Amino acid sequence: MIAPGPAEAGHPPRGSSKPARPPTPESDRRQPVETVDAVVIGAGITGLYQTYLLHQAGFDVRGIEAAPDVGGTWYWNRYPGCRLDTESYAYGYFALIGLMPDWQWSERFAGQPELLRYARAAADRMGVRERYRFGVRVQGAHYDESANRWRVTLNDDSVIECRYLLSAVGPLSATRMPEIPGMDRFEGQSFHSSRWPSDGGDGPAHIDFRGKRVGVIGTGATGVQIIAELGKTAAELYVFQRTPNWCTPLGNHPLTAQKMAELRGDPRAFLEYLKKTPTAFPYDRSPLKASQATADERRQLFESLYAMPGYGIWLSGYRDLLLNRTSNTYLADFVADRIRSRVKDPVVAEKLIPKNHAFGVRRVPMETNYYEVYNQPNVRLVDAAEAPIEAVTAKGIRTGAGEVALDVIVYATGFDAVTGALDRIDIRGKGGLALKDAWRDGPTTYLGLQSAGFPNFFTLVGPHNGAAFCNIGVCGGLQVEWVTGLLAWMAARGRRSVEPLRDFEDRWTARVYDEYAKTLLADSDAWWVKTSRNPDGSLRRRALIYVGGAPEYRSLCDEVARNDYEGFDIR
Ligand code: NA7
């Protein structure tokens, strides 16, 4: 049976009827239980900070969170092996800006229980818990044009009215279950990776995998972490891989206070440094193109990058890695050889080497002994590209090559990324236009923050903004500060409504696609790409993120602010 995670809004639990659609503003005569200046959806790292800053700025703000506690992604993702692939001391934005000066990370890449403790400590330090309602989900948000207010309906049947609606729902929060026939007939235990049963505290429930036959579907960053962990105890572990990814070593290690100070130095100076790097990770790209180095120099650089912890191999190599195919192939060939040297069975090694996408055009999973797991007798790679999964049966998974008997199935199948969580809320702007319909052809936004026709509605770390392809702990925080600045600016001038001008929105949307098209990312699928079919059947890819660089994005936002928020219609 599939573990019954909390129903997603718009996605009813299996076997139930359609979700109730919130009434329209005209038909909904319910009195709001609350009227506030602003509603923030989500109590993850971004939402907490937004709620805090708005409150500090004098706004009456209410936060809404579906989970029973703060933490967002770190609340929901509590599978064994779940940890950051960003340096903890760079992700910890609240420490960098002085809100939690004494916070000490225990590892270079913190694990989920520590991250959840961090989010809780941050919420307490900011005193925002009391501003939140937990355990309720936003079902709908309708803009009432005559009142210039949003009516926000919750799944406990209550209504909140607000002037400003800020979504901090997270780009990777709407779970994506595959549609495989028979999933509900499985007699063992099964769940999505981000709905892992809880231990009731900070971490995952202890499931004893000893003696169990476990199937993991999916080999993205999540699957790679889970597989390495479950491989330690499961009697038999079957990895159903449809597409291999380029994975490189995480290189985690404990952090002492002294080591942390050494790595980070003065927090505020470190933050200024992060702000200048393309994605707010503590890495500088080489000023060289790969062609400007000799073969020997390239090998030496790749070896040192492969040996160093974290994303250096992705973010601090040759500057044309994601722009030039030859440059990319140099690194891809090097990493492929590493995989061959770590996996004993050459047939398995070849299956683990990506053949259909360049290095780094999808998120690079950071691994710890991932490849070595395939040398263990209890672990089998099932090639779900060669023999696709046909069905889940009562006893296991059937592929084109036969049936695999299982006791547990883990769906590490990812998320309906970036727009998915918004699609699951019935958001309606001017004239009752549904956001989902407005964005049917892909999102259109100005600076990834607002969309014309949806006044006073903000999408933090949302589609097309420069905080999604970034160290979110830092870039999300900077975005929150910018939006708070805008709302304070408006308040000081008695303005009460802001939405983008259509031509600015069109130009920004075109720029998002243009920047993406310049890179090697444009030829591949990744969670940040929305694919659909053109009327002639050809494939259409829409980038959901802005890849033109976080500093460039922020300097444009700052320029817009300096020019009295040029491109926004503010009344
Ligand atoms: P991802 O990166 O979207 O990975 C999902 C994986 O699930 C990927 O390997 C998919 O294969 C696989 N998948 C999805 N549906 C199926 C079906 N039906 N059959 C077989 N395999 C399937 O999600 P993650 O949770 O791993 O990581 C998301 C981000 O979270 C990560 O980048 C970090 O930033 C944090 P596919 O590639 O589509 O062939």
Coordinates of C-alpha atoms and ligand atoms in Angstrom, one line a residue:
M1 CA 0.0 0.0 0.0
I2 CA 1.1 3.6 -0.6
A3 CA 1.7 5.5 2.6
P4 CA -1.0 8.2 2.8
G5 CA 1.0 11.4 2.9
P6 CA -1.0 14.6 3.5
A7 CA -3.1 15.3 0.4
E8 CA -1.7 18.0 -1.8
A9 CA -4.1 20.7 -2.6
G10 CA -5.7 20.0 -5.9
H11 CA -4.5 16.4 -5.7
P12 CA -7.0 14.4 -3.8
P13 CA -6.0 11.2 -1.9
R14 CA -6.4 8.1 -4.0
G15 CA -10.0 7.0 -4.2
S16 CA -11.5 10.3 -3.1
S17 CA -13.7 12.5 -5.3
K18 CA -12.5 15.7 -7.0
P19 CA -11.2 18.4 -4.6
A20 CA -13.7 21.1 -3.7
R21 CA -12.9 24.2 -5.7
P22 CA -13.0 27.3 -3.5
P23 CA -16.0 29.5 -4.3
T24 CA -15.5 32.6 -6.4
P25 CA -15.3 36.0 -4.6
E26 CA -18.8 36.8 -5.9
S27 CA -20.4 33.6 -4.6
D28 CA -18.3 33.4 -1.4
R29 CA -20.1 35.3 1.3
R30 CA -18.1 33.9 4.2
Q31 CA -16.8 36.4 6.6
P32 CA -13.0 36.3 6.7
V33 CA -11.7 35.1 10.1
E34 CA -8.9 37.5 9.7
T35 CA -8.0 40.6 7.8
V36 CA -4.3 41.3 7.5
D37 CA -1.8 43.3 5.4
A38 CA 0.0 40.3 4.1
V39 CA -0.2 36.5 3.9
V40 CA 3.0 34.5 3.4
I41 CA 2.5 31.0 2.2
G42 CA 5.2 28.6 3.5
A43 CA 7.4 28.4 6.6
G44 CA 10.6 27.2 4.9
I45 CA 13.8 29.2 5.0
T46 CA 12.5 31.9 2.6
G47 CA 8.9 32.2 4.1
L48 CA 10.2 32.5 7.6
Y49 CA 12.4 35.4 6.7
Q50 CA 9.7 37.1 4.6
T51 CA 7.3 36.9 7.5
Y52 CA 9.9 38.3 9.9
L53 CA 11.0 41.2 7.7
L54 CA 7.4 42.2 6.9
H55 CA 6.5 42.2 10.6
Q56 CA 9.7 44.2 11.4
A57 CA 8.6 46.7 8.7
G58 CA 5.3 47.2 10.4
F59 CA 3.0 45.0 8.3
D60 CA 0.4 42.8 9.9
V61 CA 1.4 39.5 8.5
R62 CA 0.0 36.0 8.7
G63 CA 2.0 32.9 7.6
I64 CA 0.3 29.7 6.5
E65 CA 2.1 26.4 6.5
A66 CA 0.7 23.0 5.6
A67 CA 3.2 21.1 7.8
P68 CA 2.7 21.1 11.5
D69 CA 6.1 22.9 12.0
V70 CA 8.6 25.2 10.3
G71 CA 11.4 23.9 8.0
G72 CA 9.8 23.6 4.5
T73 CA 12.0 21.3 2.5
W74 CA 13.8 20.2 5.6
Y75 CA 10.6 19.3 7.3
W76 CA 9.3 17.1 4.4
N77 CA 12.5 15.5 3.1
R78 CA 13.6 13.3 6.0
Y79 CA 14.7 10.2 4.1
P80 CA 17.9 8.5 5.3
G81 CA 21.0 10.2 3.8
C82 CA 19.2 13.5 3.2
R83 CA 21.7 16.4 3.4
L84 CA 22.7 19.6 1.9
D85 CA 24.9 19.8 -1.2
T86 CA 25.6 23.5 -0.4
E87 CA 28.2 24.3 2.2
S88 CA 26.3 24.7 5.5
Y89 CA 28.2 27.8 6.4
A90 CA 27.2 29.4 3.1
Y91 CA 23.6 28.2 3.2
G92 CA 23.1 29.5 6.7
Y93 CA 21.9 32.9 5.7
F94 CA 20.6 34.0 9.1
A95 CA 24.0 33.4 10.6
L96 CA 25.6 35.5 7.8
I97 CA 23.4 38.5 8.4
G98 CA 23.9 38.3 12.2
L99 CA 20.6 36.9 13.2
M100 CA 22.2 33.7 14.6
P101 CA 25.8 34.7 15.2
D102 CA 26.4 31.8 17.5
W103 CA 25.1 29.0 15.3
Q104 CA 27.6 26.3 14.8
W105 CA 27.3 23.7 12.0
S106 CA 28.6 20.3 12.8
E107 CA 29.4 19.2 9.2
R108 CA 30.5 20.9 6.0
F109 CA 27.3 19.6 4.4
A110 CA 24.6 19.4 7.1
G111 CA 22.2 16.5 7.3
Q112 CA 18.5 17.0 7.4
P113 CA 18.0 16.7 11.2
E114 CA 20.5 19.5 11.8
L115 CA 18.9 21.6 9.1
L116 CA 15.5 21.2 10.7
R117 CA 16.9 22.2 14.1
Y118 CA 18.4 25.2 12.3
A119 CA 15.1 26.3 10.8
R120 CA 13.4 25.9 14.2
A121 CA 16.1 27.9 15.9
A122 CA 15.8 30.6 13.2
A123 CA 12.0 30.8 13.7
D124 CA 12.5 31.1 17.4
R125 CA 15.2 33.7 17.1
M126 CA 13.0 35.8 14.7
G127 CA 10.0 35.2 16.9
V128 CA 7.8 34.4 13.9
R129 CA 6.1 31.2 15.1
E130 CA 3.2 33.1 16.5
R131 CA 2.6 34.8 13.2
Y132 CA 2.0 31.3 11.6
R133 CA -0.9 29.0 11.3
F134 CA 0.4 25.5 11.0
G135 CA -1.2 22.3 9.6
V136 CA -3.5 24.2 7.2
R137 CA -3.1 24.4 3.4
V138 CA -4.0 27.3 1.1
Q139 CA -6.6 26.0 -1.3
G140 CA -7.4 29.1 -3.2
A141 CA -6.5 32.8 -3.5
H142 CA -8.8 35.1 -5.4
Y143 CA -8.1 38.7 -6.1
D144 CA -11.1 41.0 -5.5
E145 CA -10.6 43.9 -7.8
S146 CA -13.1 46.3 -6.3
A147 CA -11.5 46.0 -2.8
N148 CA -7.9 45.5 -4.1
R149 CA -7.6 42.5 -1.7
W150 CA -6.9 38.9 -1.9
R151 CA -9.3 36.4 -0.4
V152 CA -7.3 33.4 0.7
T153 CA -9.2 30.2 1.4
L154 CA -7.8 27.4 3.6
N155 CA -8.6 23.8 3.7
D156 CA -10.1 24.2 7.2
D157 CA -12.8 26.2 5.5
S158 CA -11.6 29.6 6.9
V159 CA -10.9 32.7 4.9
I160 CA -8.2 35.3 5.3
E161 CA -8.3 38.7 3.5
C162 CA -5.1 40.5 2.8
R163 CA -3.6 43.2 0.6
Y164 CA -0.4 41.4 -0.3
L165 CA 0.1 37.7 -1.0
L166 CA 3.6 36.3 -1.0
S167 CA 4.2 32.7 -2.1
A168 CA 7.2 31.0 -0.5
V169 CA 6.0 27.5 -1.5
G170 CA 9.5 26.4 -2.6
P171 CA 10.5 25.2 -6.1
L172 CA 10.7 21.6 -5.0
S173 CA 7.8 20.9 -2.8
A174 CA 5.0 19.5 -5.0
T175 CA 5.8 15.7 -5.0
R176 CA 5.6 14.0 -8.3
M177 CA 4.5 10.4 -8.1
P178 CA 4.9 8.4 -11.4
E179 CA 1.8 7.1 -13.1
I180 CA 2.6 3.4 -13.1
P181 CA -0.3 1.0 -13.4
G182 CA -1.0 -1.0 -10.2
M183 CA 0.8 1.3 -7.8
D184 CA -2.1 1.0 -5.3
R185 CA -2.1 -2.8 -5.4
F186 CA 1.4 -3.2 -3.9
E187 CA 1.1 -5.1 -0.7
G188 CA 4.4 -3.9 0.8
Q189 CA 5.3 -0.5 2.1
S190 CA 5.8 2.3 -0.4
F191 CA 6.2 6.1 -0.3
H192 CA 7.6 9.1 -2.1
S193 CA 11.1 10.1 -0.9
S194 CA 9.8 13.4 0.5
R195 CA 7.0 11.8 2.5
W196 CA 9.3 9.4 4.4
P197 CA 7.6 8.5 7.7
S198 CA 8.8 10.6 10.6
D199 CA 10.4 9.5 13.9
G200 CA 8.2 12.2 15.5
G201 CA 11.2 14.4 16.1
D202 CA 13.8 15.8 13.7
G203 CA 14.6 12.7 11.6
P204 CA 13.2 9.8 9.6
A205 CA 11.3 6.9 11.3
H206 CA 13.6 4.0 11.8
I207 CA 12.7 1.4 9.2
D208 CA 14.8 -1.7 9.6
F209 CA 15.8 -2.7 6.1
R210 CA 17.8 -5.7 7.2
G211 CA 16.3 -8.8 5.6
K212 CA 14.2 -6.6 3.2
R213 CA 14.0 -6.3 -0.6
V214 CA 13.9 -2.7 -1.5
G215 CA 13.3 -1.0 -4.8
V216 CA 14.3 2.7 -5.4
I217 CA 12.8 4.3 -8.5
G218 CA 14.8 7.4 -9.5
T219 CA 18.5 8.4 -9.6
G220 CA 18.4 12.2 -9.2
A221 CA 20.1 13.9 -6.3
T222 CA 17.5 12.3 -3.9
G223 CA 17.8 8.8 -5.2
V224 CA 21.6 8.9 -5.2
Q225 CA 21.6 9.9 -1.4
I226 CA 19.0 7.2 -0.5
I227 CA 20.6 4.4 -2.5
A228 CA 24.0 4.9 -0.9
E229 CA 22.4 4.8 2.5
L230 CA 20.0 1.9 2.0
G231 CA 22.7 -0.1 0.3
K232 CA 24.3 -0.4 3.8
T233 CA 21.5 -2.5 5.3
A234 CA 19.0 -3.8 2.8
A235 CA 19.2 -7.5 2.0
E236 CA 18.5 -6.7 -1.6
L237 CA 18.5 -3.2 -3.1
Y238 CA 17.2 -2.8 -6.7
V239 CA 17.8 0.6 -8.3
F240 CA 15.4 1.3 -11.2
Q241 CA 17.4 3.8 -13.3
R242 CA 15.8 5.5 -16.3
T243 CA 18.5 8.1 -16.9
P244 CA 21.9 8.1 -15.2
N245 CA 23.2 11.4 -13.9
W246 CA 26.8 12.8 -13.6
C247 CA 27.5 12.4 -9.9
T248 CA 30.6 13.6 -8.1
P249 CA 32.0 13.2 -4.6
L250 CA 30.5 15.3 -1.8
G251 CA 33.5 15.1 0.4
N252 CA 31.7 15.8 3.7
H253 CA 33.6 16.2 6.9
P254 CA 32.9 17.4 10.5
L255 CA 33.3 21.1 11.1
T256 CA 34.8 22.5 14.3
A257 CA 34.2 26.1 15.3
Q258 CA 37.8 26.8 14.3
K259 CA 37.5 25.2 10.9
M260 CA 34.2 27.0 10.2
A261 CA 35.8 30.3 11.1
E262 CA 38.7 29.5 8.8
L263 CA 36.5 28.6 5.9
R264 CA 34.1 31.5 6.3
G265 CA 36.1 34.2 8.0
D266 CA 34.0 37.3 8.8
P267 CA 30.4 36.4 8.1
R268 CA 29.4 39.7 6.5
A269 CA 32.5 39.8 4.3
F270 CA 31.8 36.2 3.3
L271 CA 28.2 37.1 2.4
E272 CA 29.6 40.0 0.2
Y273 CA 31.9 37.4 -1.5
L274 CA 29.0 34.9 -2.1
K275 CA 26.9 37.7 -3.6
K276 CA 29.6 38.2 -6.3
T277 CA 29.7 34.5 -7.4
P278 CA 27.4 33.4 -10.1
T279 CA 25.2 31.2 -7.9
A280 CA 26.1 32.3 -4.4
F281 CA 28.2 29.2 -3.7
P282 CA 31.7 29.7 -2.4
Y283 CA 33.5 29.0 -5.7
D284 CA 35.1 31.2 -8.3
R285 CA 35.1 30.1 -11.9
S286 CA 38.5 29.9 -13.7
P287 CA 39.0 32.9 -16.0
L288 CA 40.2 30.4 -18.6
K289 CA 38.3 28.5 -21.3
A290 CA 39.2 24.8 -21.5
S291 CA 40.9 25.4 -24.9
Q292 CA 43.4 27.8 -23.3
A293 CA 44.9 25.0 -21.2
T294 CA 46.9 22.0 -22.3
A295 CA 45.6 18.5 -21.9
D296 CA 48.0 18.0 -18.9
E297 CA 46.8 21.2 -17.2
R298 CA 43.2 20.2 -17.8
R299 CA 43.7 16.8 -16.2
Q300 CA 45.5 18.3 -13.2
L301 CA 42.6 20.8 -12.7
F302 CA 40.0 18.1 -13.0
E303 CA 41.8 15.9 -10.6
S304 CA 42.0 18.6 -7.9
L305 CA 38.4 19.5 -8.5
Y306 CA 37.2 15.9 -8.2
A307 CA 39.1 15.6 -4.9
M308 CA 37.8 18.7 -3.4
P309 CA 34.4 18.8 -1.4
G310 CA 31.2 20.0 -3.0
Y311 CA 30.4 21.7 -6.2
G312 CA 33.8 23.0 -7.2
I313 CA 33.8 20.6 -10.1
W314 CA 30.7 22.2 -11.5
L315 CA 31.2 25.8 -10.5
S316 CA 34.9 26.5 -10.5
G317 CA 36.2 24.8 -13.6
Y318 CA 36.7 26.4 -17.0
R319 CA 34.4 29.2 -17.6
D320 CA 33.0 27.8 -20.9
L321 CA 31.9 24.4 -19.3
L322 CA 28.2 25.1 -19.9
L323 CA 28.7 27.0 -23.1
N324 CA 31.1 25.0 -25.3
R325 CA 30.5 21.3 -26.1
T326 CA 34.2 20.5 -26.5
S327 CA 35.1 22.1 -23.2
N328 CA 32.2 20.1 -21.6
T329 CA 33.4 16.8 -23.1
Y330 CA 36.8 17.2 -21.6
L331 CA 35.3 17.1 -18.1
A332 CA 32.6 14.6 -18.9
D333 CA 35.2 12.2 -20.3
F334 CA 37.3 12.6 -17.1
V335 CA 34.3 11.9 -14.8
A336 CA 33.2 9.0 -17.0
D337 CA 36.7 7.5 -16.4
R338 CA 36.3 8.0 -12.7
I339 CA 33.0 6.1 -12.8
R340 CA 34.7 3.3 -14.7
S341 CA 37.5 3.1 -12.1
R342 CA 35.1 3.0 -9.2
V343 CA 32.6 0.4 -10.5
K344 CA 34.0 -3.1 -11.0
D345 CA 31.5 -4.5 -13.5
P346 CA 32.2 -2.7 -16.8
V347 CA 28.7 -3.3 -18.0
V348 CA 27.2 -1.7 -14.9
A349 CA 29.8 1.2 -15.1
E350 CA 28.7 2.0 -18.7
K351 CA 25.1 2.0 -17.7
L352 CA 25.9 4.5 -14.9
I353 CA 27.6 6.9 -17.3
P354 CA 25.2 9.5 -18.9
K355 CA 25.1 9.3 -22.6
N356 CA 22.3 11.8 -23.4
H357 CA 23.3 14.9 -21.6
A358 CA 26.4 17.0 -21.0
F359 CA 28.0 17.4 -17.6
G360 CA 26.3 19.9 -15.4
V361 CA 23.2 20.6 -17.6
R362 CA 21.1 18.8 -14.9
R363 CA 21.7 19.2 -11.2
V364 CA 24.9 17.2 -10.4
P365 CA 24.1 14.8 -7.5
M366 CA 26.7 15.0 -4.8
E367 CA 27.5 11.5 -3.7
T368 CA 29.2 9.6 -0.9
N369 CA 30.2 6.0 -2.0
Y370 CA 27.4 6.0 -4.5
Y371 CA 29.3 4.2 -7.2
E372 CA 30.9 1.7 -4.8
V373 CA 27.5 0.6 -3.8
Y374 CA 27.2 -1.2 -7.1
N375 CA 30.2 -3.4 -6.2
Q376 CA 28.2 -4.9 -3.4
P377 CA 26.5 -8.2 -3.9
N378 CA 23.2 -7.0 -2.4
V379 CA 22.8 -4.1 -4.9
R380 CA 21.4 -4.5 -8.5
L381 CA 21.0 -1.9 -11.2
V382 CA 17.8 -2.4 -13.1
D383 CA 18.0 -0.6 -16.5
A384 CA 14.5 1.0 -16.7
A385 CA 15.5 2.6 -20.0
E386 CA 16.2 -0.7 -21.8
A387 CA 13.3 -2.5 -20.2
P388 CA 10.9 0.1 -18.9
I389 CA 8.8 -0.3 -15.8
E390 CA 5.4 -1.8 -16.9
A391 CA 3.5 -2.1 -13.7
V392 CA 3.7 -2.3 -9.9
T393 CA 2.2 -5.6 -8.9
A394 CA 1.0 -6.9 -5.5
K395 CA 4.5 -8.3 -4.9
G396 CA 6.9 -5.9 -6.6
I397 CA 7.8 -4.2 -9.9
R398 CA 7.4 -5.6 -13.4
T399 CA 9.7 -4.4 -16.1
G400 CA 10.1 -5.5 -19.7
A401 CA 12.7 -7.9 -18.4
G402 CA 10.6 -9.6 -15.7
E403 CA 9.3 -9.1 -12.2
V404 CA 11.4 -8.0 -9.2
A405 CA 9.9 -9.1 -5.8
L406 CA 10.0 -6.3 -3.2
D407 CA 9.0 -5.5 0.3
V408 CA 9.5 -1.8 0.1
I409 CA 9.3 0.7 -2.9
V410 CA 10.8 4.2 -2.6
Y411 CA 9.6 6.6 -5.2
A412 CA 12.5 9.0 -5.5
T413 CA 10.8 10.4 -8.6
G414 CA 11.2 14.1 -7.9
F415 CA 8.9 17.1 -8.0
D416 CA 6.5 19.0 -10.1
A417 CA 9.1 21.7 -9.9
V418 CA 8.9 25.5 -9.6
T419 CA 5.3 26.0 -10.8
G420 CA 3.9 22.7 -9.4
A421 CA 3.1 24.0 -5.9
L422 CA 1.4 27.1 -7.3
D423 CA -0.6 25.0 -9.8
R424 CA -2.0 23.1 -6.9
I425 CA -3.6 26.3 -5.5
D426 CA -6.6 27.9 -7.2
I427 CA -5.0 31.4 -7.8
R428 CA -7.2 33.8 -9.6
G429 CA -6.2 37.4 -10.5
K430 CA -8.1 40.2 -12.3
G431 CA -11.2 39.1 -14.2
G432 CA -11.1 35.7 -12.4
L433 CA -8.1 34.6 -14.6
A434 CA -6.5 31.5 -13.2
L435 CA -2.7 31.7 -12.9
K436 CA -2.5 28.2 -14.2
D437 CA -4.3 29.3 -17.4
A438 CA -2.3 32.5 -17.7
W439 CA 0.9 30.3 -17.5
R440 CA -0.4 27.5 -19.7
D441 CA 2.3 28.1 -22.2
G442 CA 4.9 28.6 -19.6
P443 CA 5.2 31.3 -16.9
T444 CA 5.4 34.9 -17.9
T445 CA 6.8 37.1 -15.2
Y446 CA 8.7 40.3 -14.6
L447 CA 11.9 39.6 -12.7
G448 CA 10.4 36.2 -11.8
L449 CA 8.5 38.0 -9.0
Q450 CA 5.2 39.1 -10.4
S451 CA 2.9 38.5 -13.3
A452 CA 0.6 41.0 -14.9
G453 CA -3.1 40.6 -13.9
F454 CA -2.1 39.4 -10.5
P455 CA -1.6 42.6 -8.5
N456 CA 0.2 42.4 -5.1
F457 CA 1.0 38.7 -5.6
F458 CA 4.7 37.8 -5.4
T459 CA 6.4 34.5 -6.2
L460 CA 9.6 34.3 -4.1
V461 CA 12.1 31.9 -5.5
G462 CA 9.5 31.3 -8.2
P463 CA 9.7 30.8 -11.9
H464 CA 12.1 32.9 -13.9
N465 CA 13.7 34.5 -10.9
G466 CA 17.4 34.6 -10.2
A467 CA 17.0 33.0 -6.8
A468 CA 16.0 29.5 -8.0
F469 CA 19.3 28.6 -9.9
C470 CA 21.3 29.6 -6.9
N471 CA 22.2 28.8 -3.3
I472 CA 18.6 29.4 -2.2
G473 CA 19.5 30.0 1.4
V474 CA 21.3 33.2 0.3
C475 CA 19.5 34.2 -2.9
G476 CA 16.0 33.7 -1.4
G477 CA 17.0 35.9 1.5
L478 CA 18.2 38.7 -0.7
Q479 CA 15.0 38.5 -2.7
V480 CA 12.9 38.7 0.4
E481 CA 14.8 41.9 1.4
W482 CA 14.2 43.4 -2.1
V483 CA 10.4 42.7 -1.9
T484 CA 10.2 44.1 1.6
G485 CA 11.9 47.2 0.4
L486 CA 9.3 47.6 -2.4
L487 CA 6.4 47.2 0.0
A488 CA 7.9 49.6 2.5
W489 CA 8.5 52.1 -0.4
M490 CA 4.9 51.8 -1.4
A491 CA 3.6 52.2 2.2
A492 CA 5.7 55.3 2.6
R493 CA 4.0 56.8 -0.4
G494 CA 0.5 55.6 0.3
R495 CA 0.5 53.3 -2.7
R496 CA -1.5 50.1 -2.4
S497 CA -1.2 48.2 -5.6
V498 CA 1.7 46.8 -7.7
E499 CA 1.8 44.7 -10.8
P500 CA 4.1 44.5 -13.8
L501 CA 3.7 46.4 -17.0
R502 CA 3.1 43.9 -19.8
D503 CA 5.9 45.0 -22.0
F504 CA 8.4 44.7 -19.2
E505 CA 7.1 41.3 -18.4
D506 CA 7.3 40.2 -22.0
R507 CA 10.9 41.5 -22.3
W508 CA 12.0 39.7 -19.0
T509 CA 10.4 36.4 -20.1
A510 CA 12.1 36.6 -23.5
R511 CA 15.4 37.3 -21.7
V512 CA 15.0 34.3 -19.5
Y513 CA 14.6 32.1 -22.5
D514 CA 17.4 33.8 -24.4
E515 CA 19.9 33.4 -21.6
Y516 CA 18.9 29.7 -21.3
A517 CA 19.2 29.2 -25.1
K518 CA 22.8 30.4 -25.0
T519 CA 23.9 27.5 -22.8
L520 CA 24.3 23.8 -23.3
L521 CA 21.4 23.4 -20.8
A522 CA 19.0 24.2 -23.6
D523 CA 19.3 20.7 -25.2
S524 CA 18.4 18.7 -22.1
D525 CA 15.6 18.0 -19.7
A526 CA 16.1 18.8 -16.0
W527 CA 13.7 19.4 -13.2
W528 CA 13.8 23.1 -14.0
V529 CA 12.5 22.6 -17.6
K530 CA 8.9 22.3 -18.5
T531 CA 8.3 20.2 -21.6
S532 CA 5.2 20.1 -23.7
R533 CA 4.3 19.4 -27.3
N534 CA 3.8 21.9 -30.0
P535 CA 0.7 21.5 -32.2
D536 CA 2.9 19.8 -34.8
G537 CA 4.0 17.2 -32.2
S538 CA 7.5 18.6 -31.8
L539 CA 9.0 19.0 -28.3
R540 CA 8.8 22.4 -26.6
R541 CA 11.1 23.1 -23.6
R542 CA 10.4 26.1 -21.4
A543 CA 13.1 27.0 -18.8
L544 CA 11.6 27.7 -15.4
I545 CA 14.8 29.4 -14.1
Y546 CA 16.9 32.4 -15.0
V547 CA 20.5 31.4 -15.7
G548 CA 22.0 34.8 -16.5
G549 CA 23.7 34.9 -13.1
A550 CA 22.6 35.9 -9.6
P551 CA 24.7 39.1 -9.4
E552 CA 23.4 40.3 -12.8
Y553 CA 19.9 39.5 -11.7
R554 CA 20.2 41.4 -8.4
S555 CA 21.9 44.4 -10.0
L556 CA 19.0 44.6 -12.4
C557 CA 16.6 44.4 -9.4
D558 CA 18.6 47.1 -7.6
E559 CA 18.5 49.3 -10.7
V560 CA 14.8 48.9 -11.1
A561 CA 14.4 49.9 -7.4
R562 CA 16.6 53.0 -7.9
N563 CA 14.4 54.0 -10.8
D564 CA 11.3 54.0 -8.6
Y565 CA 10.5 50.4 -9.5
E566 CA 10.6 50.9 -13.2
G567 CA 8.4 48.4 -15.1
F568 CA 5.9 48.1 -12.3
D569 CA 2.5 49.8 -12.4
I570 CA 2.3 51.1 -8.8
R571 CA -0.8 52.9 -7.6
Ligands
NA7_1 P1 14.9 14.6 -9.9 O1 16.2 15.2 -10.0 O2 13.8 15.2 -10.7 O3 15.0 13.1 -10.2 C1 13.8 12.2 -10.3 C2 14.3 10.9 -10.7 O4 13.2 10.0 -10.9 C3 15.0 10.9 -12.1 O5 16.0 9.9 -12.1 C4 13.9 10.4 -13.0 O6 14.3 9.8 -14.2 C5 13.2 9.4 -12.1 N1 11.8 9.1 -12.5 C6 10.7 9.9 -12.5 N2 9.7 9.2 -12.9 C7 10.1 7.9 -13.3 C8 9.4 6.8 -13.8 N3 8.1 6.8 -14.1 N4 10.2 5.7 -14.0 C9 11.5 5.7 -13.7 N5 12.2 6.7 -13.2 C10 11.5 7.9 -13.0 O7 14.4 14.7 -8.3 P2 15.2 14.6 -7.0 O8 14.3 14.5 -5.9 O9 16.2 13.5 -7.1 O10 16.1 15.9 -6.9 C11 15.4 17.1 -7.1 C12 16.3 18.2 -6.5 O11 16.1 18.3 -5.1 C13 17.8 18.0 -6.6 O12 18.3 18.5 -7.9 C14 18.3 18.9 -5.5 O13 18.4 20.2 -6.0 C15 17.3 18.8 -4.5 P3 14.5 10.7 -15.6 O14 15.7 11.5 -15.3 O15 13.3 11.5 -15.7 O16 14.6 9.7 -16.6

